[in-house]
C-alpha positions in Angstrom: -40.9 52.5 17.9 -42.6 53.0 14.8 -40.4 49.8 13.6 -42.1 47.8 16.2 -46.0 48.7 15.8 -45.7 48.0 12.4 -44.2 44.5 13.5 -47.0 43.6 16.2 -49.5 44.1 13.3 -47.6 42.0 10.4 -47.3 39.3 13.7 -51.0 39.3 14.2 -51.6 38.9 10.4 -49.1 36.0 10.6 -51.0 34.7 13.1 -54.6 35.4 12.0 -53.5 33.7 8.8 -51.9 30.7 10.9 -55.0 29.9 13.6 -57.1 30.1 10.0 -55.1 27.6 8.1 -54.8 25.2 11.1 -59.0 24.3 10.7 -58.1 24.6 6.9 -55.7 22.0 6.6 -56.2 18.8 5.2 -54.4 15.7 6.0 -52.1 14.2 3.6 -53.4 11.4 1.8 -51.2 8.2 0.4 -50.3 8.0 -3.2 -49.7 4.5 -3.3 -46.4 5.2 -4.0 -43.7 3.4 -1.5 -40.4 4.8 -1.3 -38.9 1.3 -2.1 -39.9 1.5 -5.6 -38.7 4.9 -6.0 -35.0 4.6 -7.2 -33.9 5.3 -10.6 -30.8 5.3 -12.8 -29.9 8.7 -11.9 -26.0 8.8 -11.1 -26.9 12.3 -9.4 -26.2 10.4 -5.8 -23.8 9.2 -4.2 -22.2 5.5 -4.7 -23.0 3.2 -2.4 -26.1 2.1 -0.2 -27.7 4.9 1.9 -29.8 4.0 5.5 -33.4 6.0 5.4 -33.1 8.6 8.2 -36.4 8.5 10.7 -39.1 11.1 10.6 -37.5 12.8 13.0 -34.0 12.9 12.3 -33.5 13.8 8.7 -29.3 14.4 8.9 -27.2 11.9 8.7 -27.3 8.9 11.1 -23.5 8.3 12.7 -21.1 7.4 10.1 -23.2 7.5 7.0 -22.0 9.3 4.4 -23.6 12.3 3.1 -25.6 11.7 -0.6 -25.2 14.5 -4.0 -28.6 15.5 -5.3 -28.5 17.8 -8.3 -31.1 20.9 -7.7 -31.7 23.0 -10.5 -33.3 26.1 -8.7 -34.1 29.6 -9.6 -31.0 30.7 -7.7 -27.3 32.3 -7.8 -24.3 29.8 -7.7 -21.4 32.3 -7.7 -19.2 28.8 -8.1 -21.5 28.1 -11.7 -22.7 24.7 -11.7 -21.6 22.3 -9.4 -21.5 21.5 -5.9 -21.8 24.7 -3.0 -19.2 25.0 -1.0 -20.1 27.3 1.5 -21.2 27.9 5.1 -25.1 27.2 4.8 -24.1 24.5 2.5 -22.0 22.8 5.1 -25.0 23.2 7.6 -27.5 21.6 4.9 -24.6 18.7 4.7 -24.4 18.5 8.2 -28.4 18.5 9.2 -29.9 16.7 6.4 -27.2 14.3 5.1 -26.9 16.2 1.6 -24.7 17.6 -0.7 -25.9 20.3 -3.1 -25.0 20.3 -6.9 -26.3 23.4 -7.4 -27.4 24.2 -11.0 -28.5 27.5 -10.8 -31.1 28.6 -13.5 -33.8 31.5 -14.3 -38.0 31.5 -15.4 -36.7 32.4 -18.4 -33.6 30.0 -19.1 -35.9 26.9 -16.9 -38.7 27.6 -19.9 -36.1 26.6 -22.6 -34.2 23.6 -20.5 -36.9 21.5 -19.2 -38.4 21.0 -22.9 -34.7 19.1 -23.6 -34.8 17.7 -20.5 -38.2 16.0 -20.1 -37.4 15.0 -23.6 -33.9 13.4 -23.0 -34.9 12.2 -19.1 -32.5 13.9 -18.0 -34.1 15.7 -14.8 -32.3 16.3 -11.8 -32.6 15.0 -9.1 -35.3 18.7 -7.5 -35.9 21.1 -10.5 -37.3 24.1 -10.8 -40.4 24.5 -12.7 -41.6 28.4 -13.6 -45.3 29.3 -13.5 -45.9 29.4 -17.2 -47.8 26.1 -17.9 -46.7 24.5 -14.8 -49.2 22.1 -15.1 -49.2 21.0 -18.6 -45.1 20.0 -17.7 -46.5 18.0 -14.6 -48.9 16.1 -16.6 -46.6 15.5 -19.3 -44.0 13.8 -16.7 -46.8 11.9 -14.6 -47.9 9.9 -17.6 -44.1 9.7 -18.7 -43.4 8.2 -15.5 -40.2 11.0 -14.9 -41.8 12.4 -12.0 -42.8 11.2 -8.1 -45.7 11.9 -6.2 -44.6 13.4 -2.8 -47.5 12.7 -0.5 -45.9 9.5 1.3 -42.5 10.8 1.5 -43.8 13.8 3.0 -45.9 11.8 5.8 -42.6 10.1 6.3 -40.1 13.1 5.5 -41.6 16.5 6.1 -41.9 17.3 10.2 -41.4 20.3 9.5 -44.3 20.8 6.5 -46.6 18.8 9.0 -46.4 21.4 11.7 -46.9 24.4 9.6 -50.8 25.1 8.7 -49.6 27.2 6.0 -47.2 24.6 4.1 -50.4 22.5 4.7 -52.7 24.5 2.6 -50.1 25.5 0.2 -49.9 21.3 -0.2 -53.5 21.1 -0.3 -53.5 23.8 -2.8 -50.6 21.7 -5.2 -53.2 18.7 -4.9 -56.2 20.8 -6.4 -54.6 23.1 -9.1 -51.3 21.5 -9.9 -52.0 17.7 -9.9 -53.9 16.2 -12.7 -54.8 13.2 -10.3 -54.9 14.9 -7.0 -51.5 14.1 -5.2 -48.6 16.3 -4.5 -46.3 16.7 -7.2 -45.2 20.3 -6.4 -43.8 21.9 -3.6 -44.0 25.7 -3.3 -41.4 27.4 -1.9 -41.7 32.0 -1.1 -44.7 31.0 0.7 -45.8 34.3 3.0 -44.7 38.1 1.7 -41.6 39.6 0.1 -43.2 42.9 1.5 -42.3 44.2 5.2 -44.8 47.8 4.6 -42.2 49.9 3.4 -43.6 50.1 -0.7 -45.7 47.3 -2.2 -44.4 45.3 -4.8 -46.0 46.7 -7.7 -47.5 50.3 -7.5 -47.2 53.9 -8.6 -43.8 55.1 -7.7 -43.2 58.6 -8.3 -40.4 60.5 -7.4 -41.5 62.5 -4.2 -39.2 65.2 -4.1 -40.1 66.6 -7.5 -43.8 66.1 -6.7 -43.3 67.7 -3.3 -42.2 70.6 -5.1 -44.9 71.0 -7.3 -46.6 71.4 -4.2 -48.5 67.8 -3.8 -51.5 68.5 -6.7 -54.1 66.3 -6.5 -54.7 63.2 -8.1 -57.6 61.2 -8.0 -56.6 58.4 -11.0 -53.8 57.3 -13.2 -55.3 57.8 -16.8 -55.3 61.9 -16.5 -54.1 63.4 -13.4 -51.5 60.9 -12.9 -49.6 61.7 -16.3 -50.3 65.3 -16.0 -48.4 65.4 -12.9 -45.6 63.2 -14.4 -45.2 65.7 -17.4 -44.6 69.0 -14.6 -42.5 66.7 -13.0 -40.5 66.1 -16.3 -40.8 70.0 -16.9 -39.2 70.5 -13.4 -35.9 67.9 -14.3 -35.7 67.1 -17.8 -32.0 66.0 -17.4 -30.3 64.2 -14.4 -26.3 64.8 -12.7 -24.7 63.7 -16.0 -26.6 65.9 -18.6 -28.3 63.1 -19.9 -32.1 63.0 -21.1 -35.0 62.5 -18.2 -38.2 61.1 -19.3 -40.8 60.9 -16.6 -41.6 57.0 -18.5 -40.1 53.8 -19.4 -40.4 50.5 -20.5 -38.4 47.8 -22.1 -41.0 46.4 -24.8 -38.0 45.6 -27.3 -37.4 43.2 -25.1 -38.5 39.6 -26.3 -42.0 38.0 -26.1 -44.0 37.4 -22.9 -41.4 39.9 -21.0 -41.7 43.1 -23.3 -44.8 43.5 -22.9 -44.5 42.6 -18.9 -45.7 46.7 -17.8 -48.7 46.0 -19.7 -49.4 42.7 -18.9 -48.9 43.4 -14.8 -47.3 46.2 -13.5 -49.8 49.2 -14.4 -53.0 46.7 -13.9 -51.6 45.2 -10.4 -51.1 48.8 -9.2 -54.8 49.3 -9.8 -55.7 45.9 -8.4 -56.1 43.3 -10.9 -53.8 40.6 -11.6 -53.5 38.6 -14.9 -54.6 34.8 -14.6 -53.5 33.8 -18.2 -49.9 36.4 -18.9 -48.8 34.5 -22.4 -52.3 36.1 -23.9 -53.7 38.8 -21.6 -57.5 37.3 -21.9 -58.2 36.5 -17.9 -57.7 38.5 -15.1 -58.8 38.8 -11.5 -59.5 41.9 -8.9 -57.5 41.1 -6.5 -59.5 43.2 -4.0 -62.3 40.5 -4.1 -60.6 37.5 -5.3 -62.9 37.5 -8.2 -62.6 36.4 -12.1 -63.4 39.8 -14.3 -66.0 38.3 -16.8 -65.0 40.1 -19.7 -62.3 39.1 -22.3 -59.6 41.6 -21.7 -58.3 41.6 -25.5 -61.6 42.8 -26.5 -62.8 44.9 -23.3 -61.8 48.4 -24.3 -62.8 49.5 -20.4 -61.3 46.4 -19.0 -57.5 46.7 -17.2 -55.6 45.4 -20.1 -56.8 48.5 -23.0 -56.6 50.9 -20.0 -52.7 50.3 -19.3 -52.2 50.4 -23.2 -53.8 53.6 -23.8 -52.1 54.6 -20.8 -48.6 54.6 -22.3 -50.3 55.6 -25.1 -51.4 59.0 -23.6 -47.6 59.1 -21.7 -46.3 58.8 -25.4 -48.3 61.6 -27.2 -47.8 63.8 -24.3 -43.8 63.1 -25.0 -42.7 61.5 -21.6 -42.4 58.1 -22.5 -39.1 57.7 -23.7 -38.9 56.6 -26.9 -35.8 53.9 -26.5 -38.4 52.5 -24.8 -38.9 50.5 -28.2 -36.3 48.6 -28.4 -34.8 48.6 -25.4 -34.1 45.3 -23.2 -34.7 45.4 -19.7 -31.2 46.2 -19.0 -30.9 49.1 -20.9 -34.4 50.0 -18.7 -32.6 49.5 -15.6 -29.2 51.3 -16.5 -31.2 54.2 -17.3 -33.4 54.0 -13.9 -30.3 53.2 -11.6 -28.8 56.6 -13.6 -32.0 58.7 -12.5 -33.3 58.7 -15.8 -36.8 57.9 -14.9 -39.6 59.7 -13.0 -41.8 57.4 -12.4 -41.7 53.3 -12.1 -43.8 49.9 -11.6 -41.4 47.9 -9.6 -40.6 48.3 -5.9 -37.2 46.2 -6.4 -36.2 48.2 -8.8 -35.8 51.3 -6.7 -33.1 50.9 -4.9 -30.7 51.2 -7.7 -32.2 54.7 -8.5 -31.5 55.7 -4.8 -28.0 54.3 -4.7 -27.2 56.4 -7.7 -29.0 59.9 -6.2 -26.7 59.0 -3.1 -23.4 58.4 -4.9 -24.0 62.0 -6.4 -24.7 63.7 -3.0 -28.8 64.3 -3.6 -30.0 62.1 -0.3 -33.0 64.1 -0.3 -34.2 62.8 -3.7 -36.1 59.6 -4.2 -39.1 57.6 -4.9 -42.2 56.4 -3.1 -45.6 54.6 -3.5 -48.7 56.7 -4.1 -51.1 55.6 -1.9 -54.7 54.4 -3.5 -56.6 57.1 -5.8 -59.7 57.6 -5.4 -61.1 56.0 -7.8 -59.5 52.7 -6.6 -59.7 53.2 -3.2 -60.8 49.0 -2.6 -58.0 48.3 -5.3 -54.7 49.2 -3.5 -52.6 46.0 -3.3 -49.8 46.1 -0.4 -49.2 43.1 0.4 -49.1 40.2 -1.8 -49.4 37.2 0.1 -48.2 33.8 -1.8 -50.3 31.2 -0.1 -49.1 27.9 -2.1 -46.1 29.4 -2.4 -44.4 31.6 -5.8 -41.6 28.9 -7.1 -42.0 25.5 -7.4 -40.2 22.1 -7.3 -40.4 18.6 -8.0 -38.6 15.8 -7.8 -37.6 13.8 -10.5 -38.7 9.5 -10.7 -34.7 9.3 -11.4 -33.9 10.4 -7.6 -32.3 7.7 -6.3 -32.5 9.4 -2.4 -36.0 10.9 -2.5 -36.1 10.6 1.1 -33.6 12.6 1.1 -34.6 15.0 -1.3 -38.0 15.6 0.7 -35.6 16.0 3.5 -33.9 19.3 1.6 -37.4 20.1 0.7 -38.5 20.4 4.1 -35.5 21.6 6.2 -35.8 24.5 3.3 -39.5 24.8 4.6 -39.1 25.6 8.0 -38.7 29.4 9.4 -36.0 29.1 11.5 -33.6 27.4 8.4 -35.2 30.0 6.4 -33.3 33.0 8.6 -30.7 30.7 8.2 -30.6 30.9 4.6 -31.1 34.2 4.3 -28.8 35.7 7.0 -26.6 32.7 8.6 -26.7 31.3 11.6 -27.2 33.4 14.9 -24.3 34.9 16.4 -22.6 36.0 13.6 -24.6 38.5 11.1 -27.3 38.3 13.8 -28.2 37.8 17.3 -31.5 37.7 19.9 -32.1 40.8 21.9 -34.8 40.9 24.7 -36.0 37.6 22.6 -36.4 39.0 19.1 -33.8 38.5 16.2 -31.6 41.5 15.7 -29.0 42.3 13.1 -25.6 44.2 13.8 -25.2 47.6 11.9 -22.0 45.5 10.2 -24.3 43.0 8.3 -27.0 46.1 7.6 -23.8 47.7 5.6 -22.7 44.2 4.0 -23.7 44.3 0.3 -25.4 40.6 -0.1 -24.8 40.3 -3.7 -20.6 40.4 -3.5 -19.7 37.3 -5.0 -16.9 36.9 -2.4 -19.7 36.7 0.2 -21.8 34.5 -1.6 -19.6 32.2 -1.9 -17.9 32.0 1.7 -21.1 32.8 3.1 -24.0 31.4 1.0 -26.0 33.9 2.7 -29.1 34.4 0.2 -28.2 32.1 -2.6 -30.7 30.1 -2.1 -33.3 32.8 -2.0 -35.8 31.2 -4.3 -35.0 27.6 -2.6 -36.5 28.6 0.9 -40.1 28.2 2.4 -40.8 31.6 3.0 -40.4 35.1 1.4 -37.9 37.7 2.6 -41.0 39.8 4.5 -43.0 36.9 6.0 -43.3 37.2 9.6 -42.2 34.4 11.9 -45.4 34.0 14.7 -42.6 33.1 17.3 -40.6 36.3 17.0 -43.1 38.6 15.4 -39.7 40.1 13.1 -39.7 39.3 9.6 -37.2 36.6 8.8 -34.9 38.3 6.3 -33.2 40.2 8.8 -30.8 41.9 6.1 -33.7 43.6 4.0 -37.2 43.3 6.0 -36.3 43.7 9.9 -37.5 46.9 12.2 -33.8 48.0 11.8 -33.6 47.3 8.2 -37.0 49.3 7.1 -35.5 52.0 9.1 -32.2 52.0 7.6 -33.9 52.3 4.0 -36.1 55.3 5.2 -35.3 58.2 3.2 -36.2 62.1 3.6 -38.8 61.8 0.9 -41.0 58.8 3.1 -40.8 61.2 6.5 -41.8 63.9 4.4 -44.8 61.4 3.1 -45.4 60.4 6.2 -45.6 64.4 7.5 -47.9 65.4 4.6 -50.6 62.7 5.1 -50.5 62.7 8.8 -48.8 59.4 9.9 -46.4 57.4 11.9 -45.2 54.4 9.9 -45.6 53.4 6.0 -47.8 50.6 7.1 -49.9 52.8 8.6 -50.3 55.2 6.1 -51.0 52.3 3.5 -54.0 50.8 5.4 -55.9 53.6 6.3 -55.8 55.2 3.2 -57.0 51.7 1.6 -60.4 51.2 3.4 -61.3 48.2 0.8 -58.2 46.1 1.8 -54.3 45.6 0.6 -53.2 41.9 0.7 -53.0 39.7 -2.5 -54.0 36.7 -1.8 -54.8 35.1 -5.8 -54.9 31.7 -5.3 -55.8 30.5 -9.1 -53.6 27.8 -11.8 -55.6 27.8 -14.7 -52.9 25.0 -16.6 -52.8 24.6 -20.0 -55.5 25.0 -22.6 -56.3 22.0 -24.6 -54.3 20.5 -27.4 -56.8 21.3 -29.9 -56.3 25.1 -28.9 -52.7 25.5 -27.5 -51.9 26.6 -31.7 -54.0 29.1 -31.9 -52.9 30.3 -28.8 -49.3 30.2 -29.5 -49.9 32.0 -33.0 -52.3 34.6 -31.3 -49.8 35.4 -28.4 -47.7 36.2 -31.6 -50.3 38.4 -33.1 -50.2 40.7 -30.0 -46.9 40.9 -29.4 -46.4 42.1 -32.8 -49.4 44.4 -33.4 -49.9 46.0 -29.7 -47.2 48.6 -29.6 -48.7 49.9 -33.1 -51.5 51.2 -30.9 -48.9 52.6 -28.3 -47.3 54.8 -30.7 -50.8 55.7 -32.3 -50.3 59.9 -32.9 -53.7 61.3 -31.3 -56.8 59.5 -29.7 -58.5 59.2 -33.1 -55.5 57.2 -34.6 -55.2 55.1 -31.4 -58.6 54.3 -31.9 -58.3 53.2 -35.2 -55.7 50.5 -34.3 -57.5 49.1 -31.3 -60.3 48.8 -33.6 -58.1 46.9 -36.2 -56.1 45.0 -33.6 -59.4 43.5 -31.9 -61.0 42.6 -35.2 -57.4 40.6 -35.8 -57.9 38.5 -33.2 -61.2 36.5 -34.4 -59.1 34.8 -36.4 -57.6 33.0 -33.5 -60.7 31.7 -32.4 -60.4 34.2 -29.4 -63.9 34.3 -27.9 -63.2 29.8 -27.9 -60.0 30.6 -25.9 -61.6 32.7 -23.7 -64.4 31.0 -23.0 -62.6 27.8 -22.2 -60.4 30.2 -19.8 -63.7 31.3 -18.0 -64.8 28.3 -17.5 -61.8 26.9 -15.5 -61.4 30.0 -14.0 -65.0 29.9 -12.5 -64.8 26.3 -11.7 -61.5 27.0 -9.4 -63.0 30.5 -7.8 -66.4 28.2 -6.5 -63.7 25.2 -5.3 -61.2 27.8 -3.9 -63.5 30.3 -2.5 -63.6 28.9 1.0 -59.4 29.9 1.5 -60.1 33.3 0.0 -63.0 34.4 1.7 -61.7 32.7 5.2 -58.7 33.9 4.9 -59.9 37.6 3.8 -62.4 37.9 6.8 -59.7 37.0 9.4 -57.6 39.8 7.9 -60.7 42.2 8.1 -60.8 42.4 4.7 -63.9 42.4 2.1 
């Protein structure tokens, strides 16, 4: 029941967002750009001459043969590279006429292969392209030629896109901060919500049980009571099942540049409600509560949300619950010591279930962690949901393609939600069937563990997880159930519900999570940061690079300051260190795009946010 009422209001955001986006949409405009004049010297297809499907039937027409296109996507081939040979991969083959040669990447590894590859022309044939200067790589490749603008080929291609309000903004919103001459050259894909209402993405997890103990003390904001709490909660178990060391805090800052300093950078603002615009140098962020650029550098803002998280592990450090490995550790080592009950409290919603796995392998069901709801000093500041209008990942397709047709095809039959349940749970009938209407997994496929390799590569159930139009939470209007049926339906959030949420749930005085979230977050919960501030310009981009360098290297100095007056000696010393990198030019340059994009995007936000009820 509770399931359910948590569902009919995630449907009638959907749907909010949906009759909002419809009047929002724009329609697609040519490029000038036929599809004729689109082939290249790719050998990524197949041999042989290859009939254009109609608009409205993108498989293959009788007796055509079936084209390769090589994807590079932010995804899990369990085969390695090469061509999937599984059951959604035989359905892809089947509906849209083409064979996947999967080449499965990460952010991290795409940063370091496309450099090679834009260099060499050697793009395949749809490639993933991480957030991190997005759209300096796009402009490089449009005036190298190596890249197509999309907007015909989707008018021709894309049904499914040209139905869907939402992949319609999210298009419009490629055009205006992706495309340096206003056509499509980026398609998003995790469009909608990873989050079903269970736990946010990014908050203040804290391990309930222990906190329940010491009796549920008050705390009204993370820079005192927060850590006090967190060091009686260390007090209380200072060593977990093995005999092994409990710190309350973690992090994995020995971890290499631009990722060690990721808890920092995100996870301890974002929980607060501010989200970083410009993550290589922490200068620009956003409240996410308003949709709002913060006017103030954050390297220099010792109030701002960047200093705050830093003396926040500072504080965690001196008061000896931030565990020292913490370092030089990777994020590995981080997670092995989490999924071993090591840690107290943590950033990252994903990262919990390992923790719980552990506490249930040892026979302790009734420990556990779960989000704080907003302090009250942050009350407007609580971020749920966070809603990925144009989309999280991006691809492109290459000028080399020779079947962009078809490509677009993939791109779209990707897009749609129905292929998307598809992709994440198979086809209906077999991990999944409609009850009374609504999609319904079987307690079997509840119990399956997605990430066996022996599934995945049967099955193909979730490979392509970062290759699909919407996020595992999203909610399909149609069926009001979110379409990850494995991790996000009514029977699923249930499933994951542990002693420590109902006890939540008992001590605030509510039904569902949901419904405890929102009303204890008058000021609003969904993410909905729209912004792609690009690249700075040449004349800077040194500077920048060099001064990224400067933090990495000299901001944990202030972390493992002794007392307050030491800390605030280095912060003192590490701000006057960065006028050498012409800081306050980088920043200002950053502001300035940053404003220009808030005024040209501020119609999405603000609609958007006032159909949600939102401020």
């Amino acid at each position: 029941m509770n399931g359910q009422r948590q569902y009919k209001k995630l449907a009638a955001i959907a749907l909010c967002l949906l009759i909002l986006l419809t009047a929002a949409a724009c329609a697609d405009a040519p490029n000038g750009e036929s599809s004729s004049s689109a082939g290249g010297s790719s050998g990524s297809g197949t041999e042989g001459t290859v009939k254009e499907s109609e608009p409205e039937d993108q498989g293959a027409a009788d007796g055509e043969e079936p084209v390769t296109l090589k994807v590079m996507s932010c995804s899990v081939n369990p085969y390695g590279t090469g061509p999937m040979d599984n059951e959604i991969a035989r359905i892809i083959e089947e509906e849209v006429g083409v064979i996947v040669d999967l080449i499965p990447t990460s952010e991290q590894d795409a940063q370091q292969q496309l450099p090679a590859m834009i260099a060499s022309n050697d793009l395949p044939d749809i490639f993933f392209i991480p957030e991190t200067d997005t759209l300096r790589y796009i402009g490089q490749m449009v005036q190298g030629g190596q890249i197509l603008a999309l907007d015909d080929y989707l008018a021709d291609y894309a049904p499914n896109m040209a139905a869907d309000p939402l992949a319609q903004v999210s298009l419009e919103l490629k055009r205006t901060t992706l495309s340096p001459d206003g056509k499509v050259y980026a398609i998003g894909m995790q469009r909608g919500t990873y989050d079903a209402g269970l736990q946010p993405i990014a908050g203040q997890f804290i391990r309930w049980d222990l906190y329940a103990e010491l009796g549920y003390p008050e705390i009204d904001d993370y820079d005192t009571d927060l850590l006090e709490v967190l060091k009686q909660m260390q007090d209380l178990e200072s060593v977990n099942a093995d005999g092994e060391k409990v710190y309350a805090v973690g992090s994995w800052f020995g971890d290499s540049q631009g990722w060690g300093d990721w808890h920092i950078t995100y996870n301890l603002p974002y929980a607060e409600g501010y989200t970083c615009l410009t993550p290589g140098d922490r200068i620009l962020y956003s409240d996410i509560s308003t949709g709002k650029i913060i006017e103030s550098n954050a390297q220099t803002d010792k109030e701002g949300p960047f200093w705050r998280a830093v003396r926040w592990f500072n504080k965690a450090n001196q008061m000896g619950i931030l565990d020292p490995d913490s370092f030089t550790q990777k994020q590995n080592q981080y997670c092995s010591k989490l999924g071993t009950g090591r840690y107290l409290y943590i950033n990252t919603g994903w990262d919990i279930q390992s923790a719980h796995d552990y506490f249930d392998s040892i026979g302790e069901t009734g420990k556990g962690f779960t989000c704080l709801p907003p302090m009250k000093d942050d009350t407007d500041k609580f971020t749920l949901y966070r809603y990925y209008i144009a989309g999280q990942f991006n691809y492109r397709v290459s000028a080399g393609c020779k079947y962009p047709e078809k490509a677009v095809a993939l791109l779209d039959w990707v897009s749609s939600y129905e292929n998307a349940r598809v992709i994440y749970d198979g086809k209906e009938g077999k991990h999944w069937t409609i009850e009374d209407g609504v999609p319904t997994p079987t307690e079997e496929y509840l119990a399956l563990d997605r990430s066996d390799p022996e599934l995945q590569k049967t099955e193909g159930i979730n490979i392509l997880d970062k290759f699909v139009g919407y996020g595992y939470g999203t909610i399909e209007p149609s069926t009001g159930v979110a379409l990850d049926l494995w991790s996000s339906s009514p029977q699923a959030l249930e499933k994951k519900m542990r002693g420590v949420h109902r006890d939540m749930l008992e001590h605030y005085g509510y039904d569902t999570m949901p419904e405890m979230y929102d009303a204890l977050s008058p000021g609003g919960n969904i993410d909905m940061t729209v912004y792609n501030l690009g690249s700075l310009p040449a004349e800077l981009q040194t500077l920048d690079a060099n001064l990224q360098s400067y933090e990495f290297k000299n901001l944990f100095r202030c972390i493992l300051a002794e007392s307050d007056e030491e800390f605030e000696r280095r912060q003192d010393e590490y701000i006057a260190g960065l006028e050498a990198f012409h800081i306050d030019e980088i920043y200002e340059y950053w502001l300035k795009v940053g404003k220009e994009q808030e005024e040209e995007l501020s119609g999405v936000i603000s609609d958007t946010r006032e159909a949600l009820g939102l401020k």
